[in-house]
Amino acid sequence: MKANNVFQVTLLLSYLLLTIGGKELKSINSREKANESLTSPQVNITIQAQDGDIYDCVDVNLQTTFKHPVFKDHKIQMEPSSFPVGLDIKSPLEGAVLQAHLSTFDCPIGTIPILHNNNMDNTILQRIGELASNESRMLGAGIEYWDEVYGIRGSIYVYDPKVKKDSQDLTASWIQISNLPKAAVGVGIGVGSCVSPSLSGDNFARFHIFWDNEELKKGCVDHNCPGFV
């Protein structure tokens, strides 16, 4: 695969959002506690998860993505207008008992959940980079595939991984696409779950999408990335 190829990648993931004892999440009206939510007209409602994470439900057409000049006047298209010839778009997970989704808390139709006041994002990205460096011990298992990529589909299930609370260990399961032979070097985008008790204080898996440019020593997580969708 050439480094200058333009990748059009669709990440279709089934993800299991962990909750404590299956308890429902409680909804917080953004008008009642405006000081705890983003002071922005884009926020429709604020929802707090059982583990303490807070999400803002933001109008899909007013998300921060569209502040990027590349996406000026961009119109959202929910489904692609065409698929590569021979591509199987049927999900192998149809009929599965455990469907991974975020339905444990529902943002209103037409809005998307954005993690609110997540100060751990950059720290998590830094820890992922440290794990891939020579200064840290990294154990991993997975599949590497080198060819033209039109889309990726996968299921990632993480439940109570054994990570010591007082350690700096981080457990992560993700799918990553890179334009160089080594996924940990060069430019890449990854999506998956990270568990780090030293950062979050618990063993819950938190979903993140991260971009990393090892050569430029730059990276970002989720909505901190310019043009994030």
Steps between C-alpha positions, in 0.01 A plus 500: 500500500646835401545762768330770293181302445184672610307274733124505517436288802176405666531365852191302588548378854277318741601619842377394840467795736554372852273613782497410867253219567302590191357808669339759280663835453346812639423802289589851608312788346753747361282791605490384862877459526635729233823547693580130453447495125644687208366854487402462139168508314608181321450294818155345503530301821772374735515138616710354781602134497512284811881507493494879514573581136290786367382528139353796318243426230589743222311573178660282232513796261664726759777269618850643527604311186343765281720773646782358289533691169513175301146418616350841425147459358537121527176302486476190715440178307393214725568223246752484213358548151703208363721210607806343333412212268497169685486655847286304745309755705299248700590490867615161633361602838135496392290313752771505766378502858741768617464801277754763597350844499455814708128452559546492877463873470324651204571842361198651323468423129712740299765541771827322577669427837822687574700420811494814713801635690716196433836621624649152467498492119850634445636293789356183349655582163835562670480164679421321172807662346713396797384141470615496139843643587813310594481632856190301587410136485223427254320169459252461222321262269317568178487471124693712251364541149672696226294587192262761370244563772144609427348431839544329832247320714569346837372417847694598810383371835690595815370402842680562828858448377754419768689827536650597835344815641822649638705434187546702182380211285264564213301238315372587155323317220474681172501487123763718338574601142846630416675603180835350601610139559485539877171608654678669792713718273397759245147632448209293621146512630371258760166429663425285802484482877752593767504392864727682745411495873781746579331758276131433551494331840308197374523207261240620254578499130468841337462539126742730316609586149854629471730630228876489532787632289816350647730689264357841592453400865137606479178330593147560621200317640132515407357850454837660574595397145430766234230375266405209725177326391 
